[in-house]
Coordinates of C-alpha atoms in Angstrom, one line a residue:
Chain M
M887 CA -25.7 15.7 21.9
T888 CA -28.6 14.2 20.0
D889 CA -28.1 11.0 18.0
P890 CA -31.1 10.0 15.9
D891 CA -29.3 7.0 14.5
R892 CA -28.4 5.5 17.9
K893 CA -30.5 2.6 19.2
G894 CA -30.0 -0.3 21.6
G895 CA -28.1 -0.2 24.9
D896 CA -27.8 2.6 27.3
A897 CA -26.6 6.1 26.3
V898 CA -22.8 6.4 26.2
T899 CA -21.8 9.5 28.1
D900 CA -18.2 9.6 26.9
P901 CA -17.6 7.5 23.8
A902 CA -14.1 9.0 23.3
A903 CA -13.0 7.4 26.6
L904 CA -14.0 3.9 25.7
T905 CA -11.2 1.4 24.9
P906 CA -11.6 -0.4 21.6
A907 CA -12.6 -3.6 23.5
E908 CA -15.2 -1.7 25.5
A909 CA -16.7 0.0 22.3
R910 CA -16.8 -3.4 20.5
A911 CA -18.5 -5.0 23.5
L912 CA -21.2 -2.3 23.4
F913 CA -21.7 -2.8 19.6
R914 CA -21.8 -6.6 20.1
G915 CA -24.4 -6.0 22.8
G916 CA -26.7 -4.2 20.4
L917 CA -25.7 -0.5 20.3
V918 CA -26.1 0.9 16.8
T919 CA -24.5 4.3 16.3
P920 CA -22.1 6.1 14.0
T921 CA -18.7 5.8 15.5
A922 CA -17.2 9.2 14.9
G923 CA -15.6 10.3 18.2
Y924 CA -15.5 6.8 19.7
S925 CA -12.3 5.5 21.4
A926 CA -10.1 8.6 20.9
G927 CA -6.6 7.8 19.8
Y928 CA -7.6 4.5 18.1
A929 CA -7.9 4.0 14.4
Q930 CA -11.3 3.2 12.9
A931 CA -11.7 1.1 9.8
N932 CA -14.1 0.3 7.0
L933 CA -14.9 -3.3 6.4
I934 CA -15.4 -5.1 3.1
A935 CA -15.6 -8.9 3.1
L936 CA -15.6 -10.7 -0.2
P937 CA -15.5 -14.4 -1.4
R938 CA -12.0 -15.7 -1.8
E939 CA -12.4 -15.8 -5.6
W940 CA -12.8 -12.0 -5.6
A941 CA -10.0 -11.3 -3.1
F942 CA -7.2 -10.7 -5.6
D943 CA -9.3 -8.4 -7.7
F944 CA -10.2 -6.4 -4.6
L945 CA -6.7 -6.2 -3.2
L946 CA -5.5 -5.0 -6.7
F947 CA -8.4 -2.5 -6.7
A948 CA -7.1 -1.2 -3.4
Q949 CA -3.6 -1.0 -4.6
R950 CA -4.7 1.0 -7.6
N951 CA -6.9 3.3 -5.6
P952 CA -4.8 3.9 -2.5
K953 CA -6.4 7.2 -1.5
A954 CA -9.9 5.6 -1.3
C955 CA -8.8 2.1 -0.2
P956 CA -5.8 2.2 2.1
V957 CA -5.6 -1.4 3.3
L958 CA -4.8 -1.6 7.1
D959 CA -5.2 -5.3 7.4
V960 CA -6.6 -8.4 5.8
A961 CA -8.1 -11.4 7.6
D962 CA -7.6 -14.6 5.7
A963 CA -10.6 -16.6 4.4
G964 CA -12.6 -17.9 7.3
E965 CA -11.0 -15.7 10.0
V966 CA -13.1 -13.3 11.9
S967 CA -10.4 -11.3 13.6
A968 CA -7.3 -9.6 12.4
S969 CA -4.0 -8.4 13.8
V970 CA -5.3 -4.9 14.3
F971 CA -8.8 -6.0 15.4
A972 CA -9.0 -8.4 18.3
G973 CA -12.8 -8.5 18.2
D974 CA -15.2 -10.6 16.1
L975 CA -15.7 -9.0 12.6
R976 CA -19.2 -10.5 12.4
T977 CA -20.7 -8.9 15.6
D978 CA -18.4 -6.1 16.8
L979 CA -19.3 -3.3 14.4
P980 CA -22.4 -1.3 15.1
A981 CA -24.1 -2.2 11.8
Y982 CA -23.4 -4.0 8.5
R983 CA -24.8 -4.1 5.0
V984 CA -25.2 -7.4 3.2
Y985 CA -25.0 -7.5 -0.6
E986 CA -26.1 -10.2 -3.1
H987 CA -25.1 -9.6 -6.7
G988 CA -24.5 -6.0 -6.0
R989 CA -27.8 -5.3 -4.4
Q990 CA -28.1 -4.5 -0.7
V991 CA -30.3 -7.1 0.8
A992 CA -30.0 -6.3 4.5
E993 CA -28.7 -3.8 7.1
T994 CA -28.2 -5.6 10.3
A995 CA -26.2 -5.5 13.6
D996 CA -25.0 -9.1 13.4
V997 CA -23.9 -11.0 10.3
R998 CA -23.1 -14.4 11.9
D999 CA -26.1 -16.0 10.2
V1000 CA -25.0 -15.0 6.7
W1001 CA -21.2 -15.3 7.2
R1002 CA -19.3 -17.7 4.9
D1003 CA -16.0 -19.4 5.5
D1004 CA -14.7 -18.3 2.1
L1005 CA -15.0 -14.6 3.0
V1006 CA -11.7 -12.6 3.0
S1007 CA -12.1 -9.5 5.2
F1008 CA -10.4 -6.3 4.3
L1009 CA -10.0 -3.5 6.8
I1010 CA -9.6 -0.1 5.1
G1011 CA -8.5 3.1 6.7
C1012 CA -11.2 5.6 7.8
S1013 CA -11.0 9.3 7.9
F1014 CA -12.5 9.3 11.4
T1015 CA -8.9 8.4 12.4
F1016 CA -7.7 12.0 11.6
E1017 CA -10.6 13.7 13.2
A1018 CA -9.0 13.9 16.7
P1019 CA -5.9 15.6 15.2
L1020 CA -8.2 17.9 13.3
L1021 CA -10.0 18.9 16.5
A1022 CA -6.6 19.3 18.2
A1023 CA -5.6 21.7 15.4
G1024 CA -8.8 23.7 16.1
V1025 CA -10.7 22.6 13.0
P1026 CA -14.4 22.1 14.0
L1027 CA -16.2 19.0 13.0
R1028 CA -19.9 19.7 12.6
H1029 CA -21.1 16.1 12.3
Q1030 CA -19.5 15.3 15.7
E1031 CA -21.0 18.5 17.2
A1032 CA -24.4 17.5 15.8
G1033 CA -24.1 13.9 16.9
S1034 CA -24.9 12.8 13.3
N1035 CA -23.1 10.7 10.7
V1036 CA -20.6 12.3 8.3
A1037 CA -22.0 13.1 4.9
M1038 CA -20.7 10.9 2.0
Y1039 CA -21.2 11.2 -1.7
A1040 CA -20.7 9.0 -4.8
T1041 CA -18.8 11.2 -7.3
N1042 CA -18.4 11.3 -11.0
R1043 CA -14.7 10.3 -10.7
R1044 CA -14.1 6.7 -11.6
C1045 CA -11.7 4.5 -9.7
R1046 CA -9.0 2.6 -11.7
P1047 CA -10.6 -0.8 -12.3
A1048 CA -9.0 -4.1 -11.3
G1049 CA -10.2 -7.3 -12.8
R1050 CA -13.9 -7.4 -12.5
L1051 CA -14.1 -4.5 -10.0
S1052 CA -14.9 -0.9 -10.9
G1053 CA -16.9 1.9 -9.6
P1054 CA -17.0 5.5 -8.5
L1055 CA -14.9 7.3 -6.0
V1056 CA -16.9 8.0 -2.8
V1057 CA -15.9 11.0 -0.7
S1058 CA -16.7 12.2 2.8
M1059 CA -17.3 16.0 3.2
R1060 CA -16.6 18.2 6.2
P1061 CA -17.3 22.0 6.1
V1062 CA -14.2 23.9 7.1
P1063 CA -13.9 27.6 7.8
A1064 CA -12.0 29.2 4.9
A1065 CA -9.2 30.3 7.2
Q1066 CA -8.6 26.8 8.4
V1067 CA -8.7 24.9 5.1
A1068 CA -4.9 25.0 4.9
D1069 CA -4.7 23.6 8.4
A1070 CA -7.1 20.8 7.5
V1071 CA -5.0 19.9 4.5
R1072 CA -1.8 20.0 6.5
V1073 CA -3.0 17.9 9.3
T1074 CA -4.7 15.2 7.2
S1075 CA -1.8 14.9 4.8
R1076 CA 0.1 13.4 7.7
Y1077 CA -2.2 10.4 7.6
P1078 CA -1.9 8.8 4.2
A1079 CA -3.0 5.4 5.4
V1080 CA -6.4 6.8 6.4
H1081 CA -7.2 8.7 3.2
G1082 CA -4.7 11.5 3.8
A1083 CA -5.1 14.9 2.2
P1084 CA -8.4 16.0 0.6
V1085 CA -9.1 15.0 -3.0
H1086 CA -11.0 18.1 -3.6
V1087 CA -11.7 21.5 -1.9
G1088 CA -14.6 23.7 -2.5
D1089 CA -16.4 22.8 -5.7
P1090 CA -19.0 20.0 -5.3
A1091 CA -20.2 20.4 -8.9
A1092 CA -16.7 19.4 -10.2
L1093 CA -17.2 16.0 -8.4
G1094 CA -20.7 15.6 -9.9
I1095 CA -22.4 16.4 -6.6
A1096 CA -25.5 18.2 -7.4
D1097 CA -26.8 18.9 -3.9
L1098 CA -24.8 18.8 -0.8
D1099 CA -28.0 18.4 1.3
R1100 CA -28.6 15.0 -0.3
P1101 CA -25.7 12.8 0.6
D1102 CA -25.6 9.2 -0.9
Y1103 CA -24.5 7.9 2.5
G1104 CA -24.7 9.2 6.1
D1105 CA -26.5 12.4 7.1
P1106 CA -26.6 15.9 5.6
V1107 CA -24.3 18.4 7.3
E1108 CA -24.9 22.1 7.2
V1109 CA -22.3 24.2 5.3
R1110 CA -22.4 27.7 6.8
P1111 CA -21.4 31.0 5.2
G1112 CA -17.7 31.4 5.3
E1113 CA -17.2 27.6 5.3
I1114 CA -15.8 25.6 2.4
P1115 CA -16.9 22.0 1.7
V1116 CA -13.7 19.8 1.8
F1117 CA -13.8 16.3 0.4
W1118 CA -11.7 13.3 1.4
A1119 CA -11.6 9.9 -0.3
C1120 CA -13.8 7.5 1.6
G1121 CA -13.7 3.9 2.5
V1122 CA -17.2 3.4 1.4
T1123 CA -15.7 3.3 -2.1
P1124 CA -15.4 -0.5 -2.0
Q1125 CA -19.1 -0.9 -1.4
A1126 CA -19.9 1.4 -4.3
A1127 CA -17.6 -1.0 -6.4
V1128 CA -19.6 -3.9 -5.1
A1129 CA -22.8 -2.2 -6.1
A1130 CA -21.4 -1.5 -9.6
S1131 CA -19.6 -4.8 -10.1
A1132 CA -22.0 -7.3 -8.5
P1133 CA -20.0 -10.1 -6.9
A1134 CA -22.3 -12.8 -5.8
F1135 CA -21.9 -11.9 -2.2
A1136 CA -20.3 -9.3 0.0
I1137 CA -20.6 -7.8 3.5
G1138 CA -19.6 -4.2 4.4
H1139 CA -20.0 -2.0 7.4
A1140 CA -23.0 0.4 7.4
P1141 CA -21.4 3.7 6.3
G1142 CA -20.2 5.7 9.4
H1143 CA -20.6 2.6 11.6
M1144 CA -16.9 1.5 11.7
A1145 CA -14.7 -1.2 13.0
I1146 CA -12.8 0.2 16.1
T1147 CA -9.4 -1.2 15.8
D1148 CA -6.7 -1.7 18.4
A1149 CA -4.2 0.3 16.3
R1150 CA -3.3 3.8 17.4
D1151 CA -4.0 6.8 15.2
A1152 CA -0.3 7.6 15.7
D1153 CA 0.6 4.3 14.0
Y1154 CA -0.6 5.8 10.7
Q1155 CA 1.0 9.2 11.1
V1156 CA 3.9 10.1 8.9
P1157 CA 6.5 12.8 9.9
Chain K
M40 CA 34.3 3.8 -13.7
T41 CA 34.8 0.1 -14.0
D42 CA 31.9 -2.3 -14.4
P43 CA 32.9 -5.9 -14.2
D44 CA 29.3 -7.0 -14.5
R45 CA 28.6 -5.1 -17.7
K46 CA 28.5 -7.0 -21.0
G47 CA 27.0 -6.6 -24.5
G48 CA 26.5 -3.3 -26.4
D49 CA 28.8 -0.4 -26.4
A50 CA 30.0 1.4 -23.2
V51 CA 27.5 3.9 -21.9
T52 CA 29.2 7.1 -21.2
D53 CA 26.5 8.9 -19.3
P54 CA 23.9 6.4 -18.1
A55 CA 22.2 9.0 -15.9
A56 CA 21.2 11.0 -18.9
L57 CA 19.4 8.2 -20.7
T58 CA 15.6 8.4 -20.8
P59 CA 13.8 5.3 -19.5
A60 CA 13.0 4.3 -23.1
E61 CA 16.6 4.7 -24.2
A62 CA 17.8 2.6 -21.3
R63 CA 15.3 -0.1 -21.9
A64 CA 16.2 -0.2 -25.6
L65 CA 19.9 -0.7 -24.6
F66 CA 18.9 -3.6 -22.3
R67 CA 16.6 -5.0 -24.9
G68 CA 19.5 -4.9 -27.3
G69 CA 21.7 -7.0 -25.0
L70 CA 23.4 -4.7 -22.5
V71 CA 23.7 -6.5 -19.1
T72 CA 24.6 -4.2 -16.2
P73 CA 23.4 -3.2 -12.8
T74 CA 21.2 -0.1 -13.2
A75 CA 22.2 2.1 -10.2
G76 CA 22.7 5.6 -11.6
Y77 CA 20.8 5.0 -14.8
S78 CA 18.1 7.4 -16.0
A79 CA 18.4 10.0 -13.2
G80 CA 15.1 11.2 -11.9
Y81 CA 13.2 8.1 -12.9
A82 CA 12.1 5.4 -10.5
Q83 CA 13.5 1.9 -10.8
A84 CA 11.6 -1.2 -9.9
N85 CA 12.0 -4.8 -8.8
L86 CA 10.1 -7.4 -10.8
I87 CA 8.4 -10.5 -9.6
A88 CA 6.1 -12.4 -12.0
L89 CA 4.0 -15.3 -10.6
P90 CA 1.3 -17.5 -11.9
R91 CA -2.2 -16.1 -11.4
E92 CA -3.0 -18.7 -8.7
W93 CA -0.2 -17.2 -6.5
A94 CA -1.1 -13.6 -7.2
F95 CA -3.4 -13.0 -4.2
D96 CA -0.9 -14.6 -1.8
F97 CA 1.8 -12.4 -3.2
L98 CA -0.2 -9.1 -3.1
L99 CA -1.2 -9.9 0.5
F100 CA 2.5 -10.7 1.3
A101 CA 3.4 -7.3 -0.1
Q102 CA 0.6 -5.6 1.9
R103 CA 1.9 -7.2 5.0
N104 CA 5.5 -6.4 4.4
P105 CA 5.3 -2.9 2.9
K106 CA 8.8 -1.8 3.7
A107 CA 10.3 -4.6 1.7
C108 CA 7.6 -4.9 -0.9
P109 CA 6.1 -1.5 -1.8
V110 CA 3.9 -2.3 -4.9
L111 CA 4.3 0.4 -7.6
D112 CA 2.2 -1.3 -10.2
V113 CA 0.7 -4.7 -11.2
A114 CA 0.4 -5.9 -14.8
D115 CA -2.6 -8.2 -15.2
A116 CA -2.1 -11.8 -16.2
G117 CA -0.7 -12.0 -19.7
E118 CA 0.2 -8.3 -19.9
V119 CA 3.9 -7.4 -20.5
S120 CA 3.8 -3.7 -19.9
A121 CA 2.3 -1.6 -17.1
S122 CA 1.1 1.9 -16.5
V123 CA 4.5 2.9 -15.1
F124 CA 6.5 0.8 -17.5
A125 CA 5.9 1.4 -21.2
G126 CA 8.4 -1.2 -22.3
D127 CA 8.3 -5.0 -22.5
L128 CA 8.7 -6.7 -19.2
R129 CA 10.1 -9.8 -20.9
T130 CA 13.1 -8.1 -22.6
D131 CA 13.6 -4.6 -21.3
L132 CA 15.4 -5.4 -18.0
P133 CA 19.1 -6.1 -18.2
A134 CA 18.8 -9.6 -16.7
Y135 CA 16.3 -12.0 -15.1
R136 CA 16.3 -15.0 -12.9
V137 CA 13.9 -17.8 -13.7
Y138 CA 12.7 -20.1 -10.8
E139 CA 11.0 -23.5 -10.9
H140 CA 9.7 -24.8 -7.6
G141 CA 11.8 -22.3 -5.8
R142 CA 15.1 -23.2 -7.4
Q143 CA 16.8 -20.8 -9.8
V144 CA 17.1 -22.5 -13.1
A145 CA 18.4 -19.7 -15.3
E146 CA 19.8 -16.2 -15.4
T147 CA 19.1 -14.7 -18.7
A148 CA 18.7 -11.3 -20.5
D149 CA 15.4 -12.3 -22.3
V150 CA 12.6 -14.4 -20.9
R151 CA 10.3 -14.5 -23.9
D152 CA 10.9 -18.2 -24.4
V153 CA 9.8 -19.1 -20.9
W154 CA 7.0 -16.5 -20.4
R155 CA 3.5 -17.7 -19.6
D156 CA 0.2 -16.0 -20.2
D157 CA -0.9 -16.7 -16.7
L158 CA 1.9 -14.6 -15.1
V159 CA 0.9 -11.6 -13.1
S160 CA 3.8 -9.1 -12.9
F161 CA 4.4 -7.0 -9.8
L162 CA 6.7 -4.0 -9.9
I163 CA 8.1 -3.3 -6.5
G164 CA 9.8 -0.1 -5.4
C165 CA 13.6 0.0 -5.5
S166 CA 16.0 1.9 -3.2
F167 CA 18.0 3.0 -6.3
T168 CA 15.2 5.5 -6.6
F169 CA 16.4 7.5 -3.5
E170 CA 20.0 7.4 -4.5
A171 CA 19.9 10.6 -6.5
P172 CA 18.4 12.5 -3.5
L173 CA 21.1 10.9 -1.3
L174 CA 23.8 12.1 -3.6
A175 CA 22.1 15.5 -3.8
A176 CA 22.3 15.6 0.0
G177 CA 26.0 14.9 -0.1
V178 CA 25.8 11.2 1.0
P179 CA 28.4 9.3 -1.0
L180 CA 27.4 6.0 -2.7
R181 CA 30.3 3.6 -2.9
H182 CA 28.7 1.1 -5.2
Q183 CA 28.0 3.8 -7.7
E184 CA 31.6 5.2 -7.4
A185 CA 33.0 1.7 -7.9
G186 CA 30.7 0.9 -10.7
S187 CA 29.6 -2.3 -8.9
N188 CA 26.3 -3.7 -7.8
V189 CA 24.9 -2.8 -4.4
A190 CA 25.4 -5.4 -1.6
M191 CA 22.3 -7.3 -0.5
Y192 CA 21.9 -9.8 2.3
A193 CA 19.2 -12.2 3.5
T194 CA 18.6 -11.5 7.2
N195 CA 17.4 -13.5 10.1
R196 CA 14.2 -11.4 10.2
R197 CA 11.2 -13.2 8.9
C198 CA 8.6 -11.4 6.8
R199 CA 4.9 -11.7 7.9
P200 CA 3.7 -14.7 5.9
A201 CA 0.7 -14.6 3.6
G202 CA -1.0 -17.7 2.5
R203 CA 1.7 -20.0 1.1
L204 CA 4.3 -17.3 0.9
S205 CA 7.0 -16.7 3.6
G206 CA 10.6 -16.0 3.7
P207 CA 13.4 -13.7 5.1
L208 CA 13.7 -10.0 4.9
V209 CA 16.4 -9.1 2.4
V210 CA 18.3 -5.8 2.8
S211 CA 20.6 -3.6 0.8
M212 CA 23.6 -2.0 2.5
R213 CA 25.3 1.3 1.9
P214 CA 28.2 2.5 4.0
V215 CA 27.5 6.0 5.3
P216 CA 30.0 8.3 7.1
A217 CA 28.8 8.5 10.7
A218 CA 28.2 12.3 10.5
Q219 CA 25.8 11.7 7.6
V220 CA 23.7 8.8 8.9
A221 CA 21.0 11.2 10.1
D222 CA 20.9 12.8 6.7
A223 CA 20.6 9.4 5.0
V224 CA 17.7 8.6 7.3
R225 CA 16.0 11.9 6.8
V226 CA 16.3 11.8 3.0
T227 CA 15.2 8.2 2.5
S228 CA 12.3 8.5 4.9
R229 CA 10.7 10.8 2.4
Y230 CA 10.4 7.9 -0.1
P231 CA 8.2 5.3 1.7
A232 CA 7.1 3.8 -1.6
V233 CA 10.7 2.8 -2.4
H234 CA 11.6 1.2 1.0
G235 CA 11.8 4.5 2.9
A236 CA 13.9 4.9 6.0
P237 CA 16.5 2.2 6.9
V238 CA 15.4 -0.9 8.8
H239 CA 18.6 -1.0 10.7
V240 CA 21.7 1.0 11.3
G241 CA 25.1 -0.2 12.3
D242 CA 24.9 -3.7 13.6
P243 CA 25.1 -6.4 10.9
A244 CA 25.2 -9.2 13.5
A245 CA 21.7 -8.2 14.8
L246 CA 20.3 -9.0 11.4
G247 CA 22.2 -12.3 11.3
I248 CA 24.7 -11.1 8.8
A249 CA 28.0 -12.8 9.7
D250 CA 30.3 -11.2 7.1
L251 CA 29.6 -8.0 5.2
D252 CA 32.2 -9.0 2.6
R253 CA 30.0 -11.9 1.5
P254 CA 26.7 -10.5 0.4
D255 CA 24.0 -13.0 -0.7
Y256 CA 23.2 -10.9 -3.8
G257 CA 25.2 -8.2 -5.6
D258 CA 28.8 -7.2 -4.9
P259 CA 30.7 -6.7 -1.7
V260 CA 31.2 -3.0 -0.9
E261 CA 34.0 -1.7 1.3
V262 CA 33.0 -0.2 4.7
R263 CA 35.8 2.2 5.6
P264 CA 36.8 3.4 9.1
G265 CA 34.4 6.1 10.3
E266 CA 31.6 4.6 8.1
I267 CA 28.5 2.9 9.4
P268 CA 26.7 0.1 7.5
V269 CA 23.1 1.2 6.9
F270 CA 20.5 -1.3 5.9
W271 CA 17.4 -0.7 3.8
A272 CA 14.6 -3.2 3.1
C273 CA 15.2 -4.6 -0.4
G274 CA 12.9 -5.6 -3.2
V275 CA 14.8 -8.9 -3.7
T276 CA 12.7 -10.0 -0.7
P277 CA 10.0 -11.5 -3.0
Q278 CA 12.6 -13.7 -4.7
A279 CA 13.8 -14.9 -1.3
A280 CA 10.2 -15.8 -0.6
V281 CA 10.0 -17.6 -3.9
A282 CA 13.1 -19.6 -3.0
A283 CA 11.6 -20.4 0.5
S284 CA 8.0 -21.1 -0.7
A285 CA 8.5 -22.8 -4.0
P286 CA 5.8 -21.8 -6.3
A287 CA 5.9 -24.0 -9.4
F288 CA 7.2 -21.1 -11.5
A289 CA 8.4 -17.5 -11.1
I290 CA 10.5 -14.9 -12.9
G291 CA 12.3 -12.1 -11.1
H292 CA 14.9 -9.5 -12.2
A293 CA 18.5 -10.3 -11.5
P294 CA 19.3 -8.4 -8.3
G295 CA 20.5 -4.9 -9.0
H296 CA 19.4 -5.2 -12.7
M297 CA 16.2 -3.3 -12.4
A298 CA 13.2 -2.2 -14.5
I299 CA 13.6 1.4 -15.4
T300 CA 10.1 2.9 -15.1
D301 CA 8.5 6.0 -16.6
A302 CA 7.6 7.3 -13.2
R303 CA 9.5 10.1 -11.7
D304 CA 11.4 9.7 -8.4
A305 CA 9.4 12.7 -7.3
D306 CA 6.2 10.9 -7.7
Y307 CA 7.1 8.8 -4.7
Q308 CA 8.3 11.6 -2.5
V309 CA 6.2 12.6 0.5
P310 CA 6.4 16.1 2.0

């Protein structure tokens, strides 16, 4: 496996075998890497931290856009851990993006120096959570095979606004062999809290995606003959809303560089 | 059918056949009745309206207690309709309860005179929504047979607090023949947005309910030999939190006297 995005710390030979606490310790120690495949069996989460005065608008935005923004947990203003995340939200993700008035002003591995006590932190379900069940069902995952980040795209679909927050739906894409698309739908629909079933199958242009080779976030992923691009709602959507709506301050995870939670994938599975 | 709680307007011969707009017009015109069995196929909802400064705490309370408080829709401050409710939230429910500092100060059929422009209205899923599928599966519903309100109880289980809001879990109870308990679980688990599977089966004492014949809300319902009391999380839970947490002002529906929405039951069904 190659991992051009990985830096800091020693190579991790078996990331799937790490406990969430072990993975968080590596990230706290400086390892910067996309987290797909880490800590198998444990749910991963997107982070968006906003000032208290934006918290209601965001929680309502999430309620109105549940496929893109399934809320797993909320840390009250000033808190840096959560019931599903026993680590430190300021240091234990591999990388963060810091926003001022909607513009990204930094990408960094530690946000303690810019953290504010009025930040309310939202942990949003991540599609990496259903990747283990996809693999178990025989659906290949090229970004994991390639050791690269998943490909993500801002679409032409608008989220339902809430208060001052609005923005586009962001999706992640995985190429799926045509014979296995139904399996991919079936498996992921059992995980509604981590984006659930795909929002779109097979037609990038209908989502306003002009070129699959140029994702807005993450790395390009090859779509081979006989494969269909399948699109799931993505937890980067809140950061696209931040970019579009310009709250004075916000912190998000770097796309693909997730919070590894202590919750089990199975906790979010429905019958 | 007898209906001791019904007053105002003419008798409704077939409430199940009413469209949501027709039912709301009857309630707006003065009919006061529990709404179980009304407008078959359409989802019913609990109402809690709180001042804007309590809205984040409440939405977080709902997020942390999703079985009791599944949010179907939120009307922004000052709005009196919602995307799933084309009527007027101040007049189109059969009855309301008005709270000041946690104490109920009125039960009334029209709250226009006490409405405030800073009220954010939350519509919360209601278990009446899965009663049609229960009936379709052959599970009898005694409160509908009796034309009475469903029985509801405050339990000894505490909700997860959020900010200033805390309180007990409230449950609704339906007696189910022992041979059909599994059916009742199976059917209702397909409706997670309207309280889903039961929270408890068969042991009122374990929930701190001393006497099934004395519900805290609604009417007593006979549990016959061979029947098991089955308990579902109930959307009166927000009003119990209001009573326990004492926001300066709040308006809720009168228990069992629900908002009839324009959303279909089927919209909230999972595979």
